[in-house]
Short mmCIF file of C-alpha atoms (C1' of nucleotides) in Angstrom, two decimals:
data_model
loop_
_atom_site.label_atom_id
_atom_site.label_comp_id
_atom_site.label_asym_id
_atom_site.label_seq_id
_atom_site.Cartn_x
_atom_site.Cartn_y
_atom_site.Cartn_z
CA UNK A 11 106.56 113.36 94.83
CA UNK A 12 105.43 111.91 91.79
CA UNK A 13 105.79 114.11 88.56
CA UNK A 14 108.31 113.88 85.72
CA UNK A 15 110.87 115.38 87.24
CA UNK A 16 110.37 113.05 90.21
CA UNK A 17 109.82 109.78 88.69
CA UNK A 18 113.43 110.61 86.57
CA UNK A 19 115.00 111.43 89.91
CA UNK A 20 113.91 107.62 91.01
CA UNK A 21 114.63 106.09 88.07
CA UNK A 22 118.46 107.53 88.17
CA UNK A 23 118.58 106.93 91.97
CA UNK A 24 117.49 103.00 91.26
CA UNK A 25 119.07 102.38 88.22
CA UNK A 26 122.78 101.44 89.50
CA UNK A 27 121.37 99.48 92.53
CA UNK A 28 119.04 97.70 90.48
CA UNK A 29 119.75 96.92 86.93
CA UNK A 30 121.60 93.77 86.31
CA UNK A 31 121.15 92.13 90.16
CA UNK A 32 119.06 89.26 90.33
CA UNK A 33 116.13 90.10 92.92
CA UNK A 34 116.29 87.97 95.66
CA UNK A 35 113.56 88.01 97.47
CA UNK A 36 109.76 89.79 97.10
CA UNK A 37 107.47 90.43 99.83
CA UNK A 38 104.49 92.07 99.56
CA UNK A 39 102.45 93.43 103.09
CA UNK A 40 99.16 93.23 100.79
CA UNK A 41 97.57 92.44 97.98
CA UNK A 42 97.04 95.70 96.59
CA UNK A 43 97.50 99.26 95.77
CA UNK A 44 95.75 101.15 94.40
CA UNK A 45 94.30 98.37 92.36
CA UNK A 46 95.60 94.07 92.87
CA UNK A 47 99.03 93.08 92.01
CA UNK A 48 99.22 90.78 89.18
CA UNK A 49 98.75 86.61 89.90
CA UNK A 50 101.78 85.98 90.75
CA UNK A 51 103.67 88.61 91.09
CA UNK A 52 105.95 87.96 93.55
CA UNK A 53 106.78 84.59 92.17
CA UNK A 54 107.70 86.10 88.62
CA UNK A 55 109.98 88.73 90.28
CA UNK A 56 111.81 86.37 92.08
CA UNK A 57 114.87 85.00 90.08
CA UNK A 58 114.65 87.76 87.60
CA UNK A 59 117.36 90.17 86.59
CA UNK A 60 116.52 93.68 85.54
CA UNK A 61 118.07 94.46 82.38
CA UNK A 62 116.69 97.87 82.21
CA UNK A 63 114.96 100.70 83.99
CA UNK A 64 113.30 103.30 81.76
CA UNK A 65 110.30 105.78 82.20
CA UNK A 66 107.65 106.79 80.46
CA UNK A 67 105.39 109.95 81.21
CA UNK A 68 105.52 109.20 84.92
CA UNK A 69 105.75 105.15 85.10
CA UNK A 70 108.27 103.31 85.58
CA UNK A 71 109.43 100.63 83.33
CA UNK A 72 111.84 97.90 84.68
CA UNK A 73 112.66 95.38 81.40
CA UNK A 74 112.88 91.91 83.11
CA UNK A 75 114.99 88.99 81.71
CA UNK A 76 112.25 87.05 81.57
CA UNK A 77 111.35 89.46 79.09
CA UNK A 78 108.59 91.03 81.03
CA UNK A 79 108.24 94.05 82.36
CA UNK A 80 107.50 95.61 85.82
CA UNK A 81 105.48 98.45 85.48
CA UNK A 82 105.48 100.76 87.97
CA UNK A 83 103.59 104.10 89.05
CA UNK A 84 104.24 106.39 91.97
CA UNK A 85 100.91 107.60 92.24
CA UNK A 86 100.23 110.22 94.93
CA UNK A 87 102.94 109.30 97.97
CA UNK A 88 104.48 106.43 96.08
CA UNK A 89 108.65 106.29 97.06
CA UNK A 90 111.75 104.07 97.16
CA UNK A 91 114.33 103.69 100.02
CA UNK A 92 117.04 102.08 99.04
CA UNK A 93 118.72 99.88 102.15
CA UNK A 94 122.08 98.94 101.92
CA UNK A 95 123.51 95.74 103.74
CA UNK A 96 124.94 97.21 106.04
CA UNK A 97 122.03 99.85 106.80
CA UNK A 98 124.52 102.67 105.65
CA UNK A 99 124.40 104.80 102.51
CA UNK A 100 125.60 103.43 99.69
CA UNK A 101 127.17 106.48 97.59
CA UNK A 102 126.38 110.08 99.41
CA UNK A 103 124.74 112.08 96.74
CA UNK A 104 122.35 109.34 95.44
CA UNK A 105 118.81 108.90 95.22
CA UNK A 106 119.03 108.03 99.02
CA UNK A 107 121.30 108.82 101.55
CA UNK A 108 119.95 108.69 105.05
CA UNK A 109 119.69 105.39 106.29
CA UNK A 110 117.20 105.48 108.70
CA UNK A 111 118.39 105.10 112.50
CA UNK A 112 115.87 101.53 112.34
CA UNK A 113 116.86 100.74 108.90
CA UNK A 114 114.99 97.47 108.03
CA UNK A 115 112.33 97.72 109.76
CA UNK A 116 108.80 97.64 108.18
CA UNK A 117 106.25 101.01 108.93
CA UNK A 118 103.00 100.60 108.01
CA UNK A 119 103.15 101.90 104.36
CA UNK A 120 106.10 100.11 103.39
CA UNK A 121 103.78 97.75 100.81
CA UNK A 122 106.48 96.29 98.61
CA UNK A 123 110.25 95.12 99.83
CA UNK A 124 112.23 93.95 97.40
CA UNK A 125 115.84 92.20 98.01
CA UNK A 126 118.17 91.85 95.65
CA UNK A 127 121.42 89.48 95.33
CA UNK A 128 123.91 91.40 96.75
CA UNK A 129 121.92 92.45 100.26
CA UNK A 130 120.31 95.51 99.03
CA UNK A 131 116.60 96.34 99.13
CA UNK A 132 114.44 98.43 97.51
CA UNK A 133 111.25 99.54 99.98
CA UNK A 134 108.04 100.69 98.42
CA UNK A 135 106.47 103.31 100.73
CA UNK A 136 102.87 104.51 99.55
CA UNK A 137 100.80 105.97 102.34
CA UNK A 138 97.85 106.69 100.33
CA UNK A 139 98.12 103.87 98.14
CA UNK A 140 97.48 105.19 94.55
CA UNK A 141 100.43 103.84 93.36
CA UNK A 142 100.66 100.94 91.03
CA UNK A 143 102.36 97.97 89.87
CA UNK A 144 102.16 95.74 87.15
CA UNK A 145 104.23 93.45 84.71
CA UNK A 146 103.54 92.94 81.02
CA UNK A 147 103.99 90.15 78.93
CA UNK A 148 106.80 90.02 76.34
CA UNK A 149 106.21 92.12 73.57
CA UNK A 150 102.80 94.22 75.85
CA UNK A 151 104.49 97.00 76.46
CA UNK A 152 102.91 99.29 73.77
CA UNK A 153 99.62 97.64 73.72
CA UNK A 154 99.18 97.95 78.04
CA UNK A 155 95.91 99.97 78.80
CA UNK A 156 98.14 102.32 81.29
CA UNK A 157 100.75 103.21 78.49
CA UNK A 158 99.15 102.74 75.01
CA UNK A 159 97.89 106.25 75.26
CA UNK A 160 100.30 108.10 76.79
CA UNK A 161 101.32 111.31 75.13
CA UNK A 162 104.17 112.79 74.17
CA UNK A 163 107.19 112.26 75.84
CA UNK A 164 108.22 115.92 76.52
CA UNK A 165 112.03 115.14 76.79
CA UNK A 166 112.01 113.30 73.78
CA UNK A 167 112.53 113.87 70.00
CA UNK A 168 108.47 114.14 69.10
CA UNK A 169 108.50 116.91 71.60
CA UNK A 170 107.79 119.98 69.12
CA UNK A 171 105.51 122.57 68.58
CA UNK A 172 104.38 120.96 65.59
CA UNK A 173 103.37 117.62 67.19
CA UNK A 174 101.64 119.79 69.90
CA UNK A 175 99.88 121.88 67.71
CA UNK A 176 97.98 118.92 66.68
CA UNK A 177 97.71 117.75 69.82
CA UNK A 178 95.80 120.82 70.77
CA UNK A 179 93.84 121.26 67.88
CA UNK A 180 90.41 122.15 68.12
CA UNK A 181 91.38 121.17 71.85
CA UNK A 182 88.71 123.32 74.41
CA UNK A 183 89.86 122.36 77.20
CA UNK A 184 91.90 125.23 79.14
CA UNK A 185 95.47 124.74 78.64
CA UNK A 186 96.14 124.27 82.25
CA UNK A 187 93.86 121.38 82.07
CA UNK A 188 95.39 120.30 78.40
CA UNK A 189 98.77 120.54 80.04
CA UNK A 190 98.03 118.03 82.26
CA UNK A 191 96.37 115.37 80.50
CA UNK A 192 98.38 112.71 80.35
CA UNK A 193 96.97 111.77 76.58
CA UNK A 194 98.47 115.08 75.21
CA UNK A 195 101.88 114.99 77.51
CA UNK A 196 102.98 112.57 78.81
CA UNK A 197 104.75 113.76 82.44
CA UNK A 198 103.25 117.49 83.52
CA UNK A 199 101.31 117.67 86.34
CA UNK A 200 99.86 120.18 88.82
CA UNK A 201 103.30 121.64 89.45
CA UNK A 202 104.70 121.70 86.12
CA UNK A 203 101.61 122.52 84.20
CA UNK A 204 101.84 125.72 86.60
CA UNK A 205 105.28 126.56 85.95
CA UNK A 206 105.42 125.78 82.39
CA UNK A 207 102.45 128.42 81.51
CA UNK A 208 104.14 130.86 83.74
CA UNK A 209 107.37 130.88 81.81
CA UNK A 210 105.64 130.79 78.53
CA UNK A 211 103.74 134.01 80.04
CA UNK A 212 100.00 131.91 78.84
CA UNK A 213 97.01 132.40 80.73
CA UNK A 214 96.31 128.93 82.00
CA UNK A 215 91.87 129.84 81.17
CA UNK A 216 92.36 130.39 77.44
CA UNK A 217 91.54 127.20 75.21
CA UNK A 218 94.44 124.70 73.74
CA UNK A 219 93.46 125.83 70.52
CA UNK A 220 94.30 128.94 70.75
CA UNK A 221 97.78 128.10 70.31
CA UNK A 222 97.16 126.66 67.05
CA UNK A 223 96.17 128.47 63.86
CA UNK A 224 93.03 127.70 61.89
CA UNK A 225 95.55 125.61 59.15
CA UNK A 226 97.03 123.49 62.22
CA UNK A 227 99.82 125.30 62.47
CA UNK A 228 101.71 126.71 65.99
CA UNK A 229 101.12 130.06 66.70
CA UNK A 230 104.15 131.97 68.57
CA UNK A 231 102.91 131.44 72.58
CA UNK A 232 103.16 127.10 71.39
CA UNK A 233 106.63 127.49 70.16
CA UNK A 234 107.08 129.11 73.73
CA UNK A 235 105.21 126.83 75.56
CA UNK A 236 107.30 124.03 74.18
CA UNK A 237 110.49 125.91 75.37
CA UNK A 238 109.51 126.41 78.78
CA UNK A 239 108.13 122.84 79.49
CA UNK A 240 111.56 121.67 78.38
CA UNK A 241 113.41 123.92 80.70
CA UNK A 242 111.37 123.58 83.58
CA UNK A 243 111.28 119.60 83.61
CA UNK A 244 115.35 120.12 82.80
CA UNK A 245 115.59 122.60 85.31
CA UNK A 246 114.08 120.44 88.06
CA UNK A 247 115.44 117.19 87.06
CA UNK A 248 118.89 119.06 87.96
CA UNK A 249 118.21 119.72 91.71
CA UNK A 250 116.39 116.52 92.04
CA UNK A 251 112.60 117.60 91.27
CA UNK A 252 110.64 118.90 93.87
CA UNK A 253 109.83 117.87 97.84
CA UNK A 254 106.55 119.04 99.24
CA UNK A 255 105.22 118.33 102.90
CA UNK A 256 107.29 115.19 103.46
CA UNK A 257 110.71 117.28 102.84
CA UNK A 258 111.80 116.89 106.60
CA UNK A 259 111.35 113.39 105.75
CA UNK A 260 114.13 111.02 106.41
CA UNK A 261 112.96 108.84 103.68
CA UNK A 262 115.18 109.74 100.56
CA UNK A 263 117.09 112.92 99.65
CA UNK A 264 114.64 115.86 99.35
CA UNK A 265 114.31 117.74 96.25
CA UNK A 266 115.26 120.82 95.45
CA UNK A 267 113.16 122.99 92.87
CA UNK A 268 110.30 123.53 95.49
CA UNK A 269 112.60 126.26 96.58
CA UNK A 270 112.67 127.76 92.61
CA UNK A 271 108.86 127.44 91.79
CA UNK A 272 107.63 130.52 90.42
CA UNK A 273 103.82 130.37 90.98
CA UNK A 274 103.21 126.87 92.60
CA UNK A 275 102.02 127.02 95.91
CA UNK A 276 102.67 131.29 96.15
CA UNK A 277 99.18 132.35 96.39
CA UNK A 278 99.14 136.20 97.68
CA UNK A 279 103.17 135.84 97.15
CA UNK A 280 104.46 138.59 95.02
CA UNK A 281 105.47 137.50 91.40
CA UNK A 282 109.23 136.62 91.03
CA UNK A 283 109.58 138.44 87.66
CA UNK A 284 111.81 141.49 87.93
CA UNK A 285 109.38 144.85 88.05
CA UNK A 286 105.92 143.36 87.87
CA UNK A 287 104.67 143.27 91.21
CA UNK A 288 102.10 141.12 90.57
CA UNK A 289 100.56 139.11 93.05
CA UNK A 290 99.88 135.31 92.45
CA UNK A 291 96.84 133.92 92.47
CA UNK A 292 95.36 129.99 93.23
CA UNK A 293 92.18 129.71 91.36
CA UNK A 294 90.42 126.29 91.26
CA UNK A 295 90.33 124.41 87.65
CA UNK A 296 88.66 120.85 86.93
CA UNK A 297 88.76 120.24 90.60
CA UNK A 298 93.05 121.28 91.12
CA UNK A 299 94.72 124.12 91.74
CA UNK A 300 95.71 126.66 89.21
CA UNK A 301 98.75 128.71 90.33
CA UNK A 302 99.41 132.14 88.11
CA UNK A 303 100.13 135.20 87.72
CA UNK A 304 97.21 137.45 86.30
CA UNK A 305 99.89 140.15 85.06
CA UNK A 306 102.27 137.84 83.13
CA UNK A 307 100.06 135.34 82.03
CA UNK A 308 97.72 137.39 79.98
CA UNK A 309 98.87 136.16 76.54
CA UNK A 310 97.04 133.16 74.26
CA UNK A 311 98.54 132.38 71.15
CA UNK A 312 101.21 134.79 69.76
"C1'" DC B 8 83.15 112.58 71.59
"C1'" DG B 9 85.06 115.90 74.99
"C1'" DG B 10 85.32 117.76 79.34
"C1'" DG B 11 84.20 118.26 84.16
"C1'" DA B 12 82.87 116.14 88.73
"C1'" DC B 13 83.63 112.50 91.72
"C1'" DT B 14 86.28 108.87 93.79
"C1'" DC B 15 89.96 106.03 95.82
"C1'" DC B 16 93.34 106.62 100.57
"C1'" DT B 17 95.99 108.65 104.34
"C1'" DG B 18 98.47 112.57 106.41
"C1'" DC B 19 98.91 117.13 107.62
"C1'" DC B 20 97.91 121.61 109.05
"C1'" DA B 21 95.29 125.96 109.56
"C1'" DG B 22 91.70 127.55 112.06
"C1'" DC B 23 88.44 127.32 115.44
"C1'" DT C 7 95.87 121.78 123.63
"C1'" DG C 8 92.74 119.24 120.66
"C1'" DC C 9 89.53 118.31 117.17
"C1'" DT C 10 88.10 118.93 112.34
"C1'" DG C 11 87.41 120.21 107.74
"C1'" DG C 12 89.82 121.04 103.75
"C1'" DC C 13 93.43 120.09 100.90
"C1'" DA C 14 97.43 117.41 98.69
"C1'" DG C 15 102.13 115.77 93.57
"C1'" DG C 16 97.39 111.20 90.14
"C1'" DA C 17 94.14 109.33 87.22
"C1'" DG C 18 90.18 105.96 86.15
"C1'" DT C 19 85.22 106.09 85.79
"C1'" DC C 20 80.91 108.04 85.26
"C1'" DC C 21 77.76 111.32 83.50
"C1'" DC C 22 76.13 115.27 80.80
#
DNA sequence: CGGGACTCCTGCCAGC
DNA sequence: TGCTGGCAGGAGTCCC
């Protein structure tokens, strides 16, 4: 699930069950994700009323009135299911729709359950445990070791080519690779990184820098990269982000932009851009895979 | 220091 | 049909 365009589609999903109900009731089936739950974390959710729900990059940030804040990432598998009181969907169209026919009841990767005031609960589903949660203290938001470095937030103002040029700066790493740290940008991963270079027409192998000029400045493939990242995380934040393997899935409304990727997941598909014919390709970079096409992605900087 | 390899965990599916 | 190896949306840690 769990890239930009996903975590946004939870965070609008949650965000009118959640904010301003006092949560209940916390159970947790273990101790841990993908690394401990804080002391006490159950105990300092309970009573609390979230004020808030924002994101950053790909967490998660519910504002508590106890002035902390539950941090939360989706990791790998991490989802929500939202259960109504009455085990029936709350508003058809929403984040979740399809109440399970054994609504309630607990499978074995449902970690977190969270009940609010009025009857609802939020279920934490995380097969492969990567996911995480934390809260901060007061004040510990920009100073938490999971956030403090984030990058840029590439929906928000700081998002231009000139803040990326010097992101990318003397950068070596492959932009594919650059596109994806979560230091640089905050948000892209596999999918998006993919997507992103294929609209800008960049060759995911060619060096960061080479998008910057020797004086710092943005060379002409940046200012498109910064175009294309914008309209591909707007693009799939509109049809809900994207829904791999668990699309059958009962578990939440599917996604939608699996159906619109470009080069994601196409290897030996033909490329989607009128008259090129090009065939995509799945290359292997630091350990992922790269998704391209070798006849529109041949550019580097201008 | 920057960048790549390895690791955590479970599920799924192509291929034998 | 049934097993199995490889691969999966992330990212911290280690090592060169």
């Amino acid at each position: 699930m769990p890239e930009l365009p996903e975590v946004e589609t939870v965070r609008r999903g949650l965000e009118p069950v959640l904010v301003g109900r006092r949560i209940r009731r916390v159970d947790l089936a273990r101790k841990d994700l993908r690394r401990p739950f804080p002391p006490h974390f159950a105990e300092r959710l309970r009573g609390r009323t979230v004020t808030s729900l924002a994101r950053r990059g790909k967490y998660l940030l519910a504002r508590l009135d106890s002035g902390e804040t539950w941090l939360i990432h989706l990791g790998m598998s991490g989802r929500f299911t939202i259960i109504p009181p009455n085990g029936k969907p709350r508003v058809p169209g929403e984040f979740y729709y399809e109440a399970p026919a054994d609504a309630g009841a607990r499978g074995p990767h449902d970690h977190v359950v969270i009940e609010l005031e009025d009857g609802y609960r939020l279920v934490f589903t995380d097969p492969r445990r990567f996911g995480v949660m934390d809260l901060i203290a007061p004040d510990g938001e920009e100073s938490h070791p999971l956030i403090a470095d984030l990058g840029i937030e590439p929906l928000g103002n700081e998002m231009n080519a000139e803040r990326l040029a010097k992101a990318f700066r003397g950068k070596k790493a492959p932009l594919k690779a650059a596109l994806s740290d979560q230091k640089v940008i905050a948000g892209l991963g596999n999918i998006y990184s993919c997507e992103a270079l294929f609209r800008a027409g960049l060759s995911p192998f060619k060096p960061a820098a080479s998008l910057v000029t020797k004086a710092g400045a943005p060379r002409a493939g940046l200012e498109r990269l910064v175009k294309a990242i914008r309209e591909v995380l707007g693009e799939a934040i509109e049809v809900g982000g994207s829904t791999l393997r668990d699309y059958a899935d009962a578990n939440g409304t599917p996604g939608g932009f699996q159906t619109l990727f470009s080069v994601y997941d196409r290897e030996g598909e033909p490329c989607r851009r009128p008259g090129c014919g090009g065939i995509i390709k799945r290359v292997v970079q630091s350990g992922r895979s790269t998704f391209y096409c070798p006849r529109c992605q041949r550019r580097t900087g201008s």
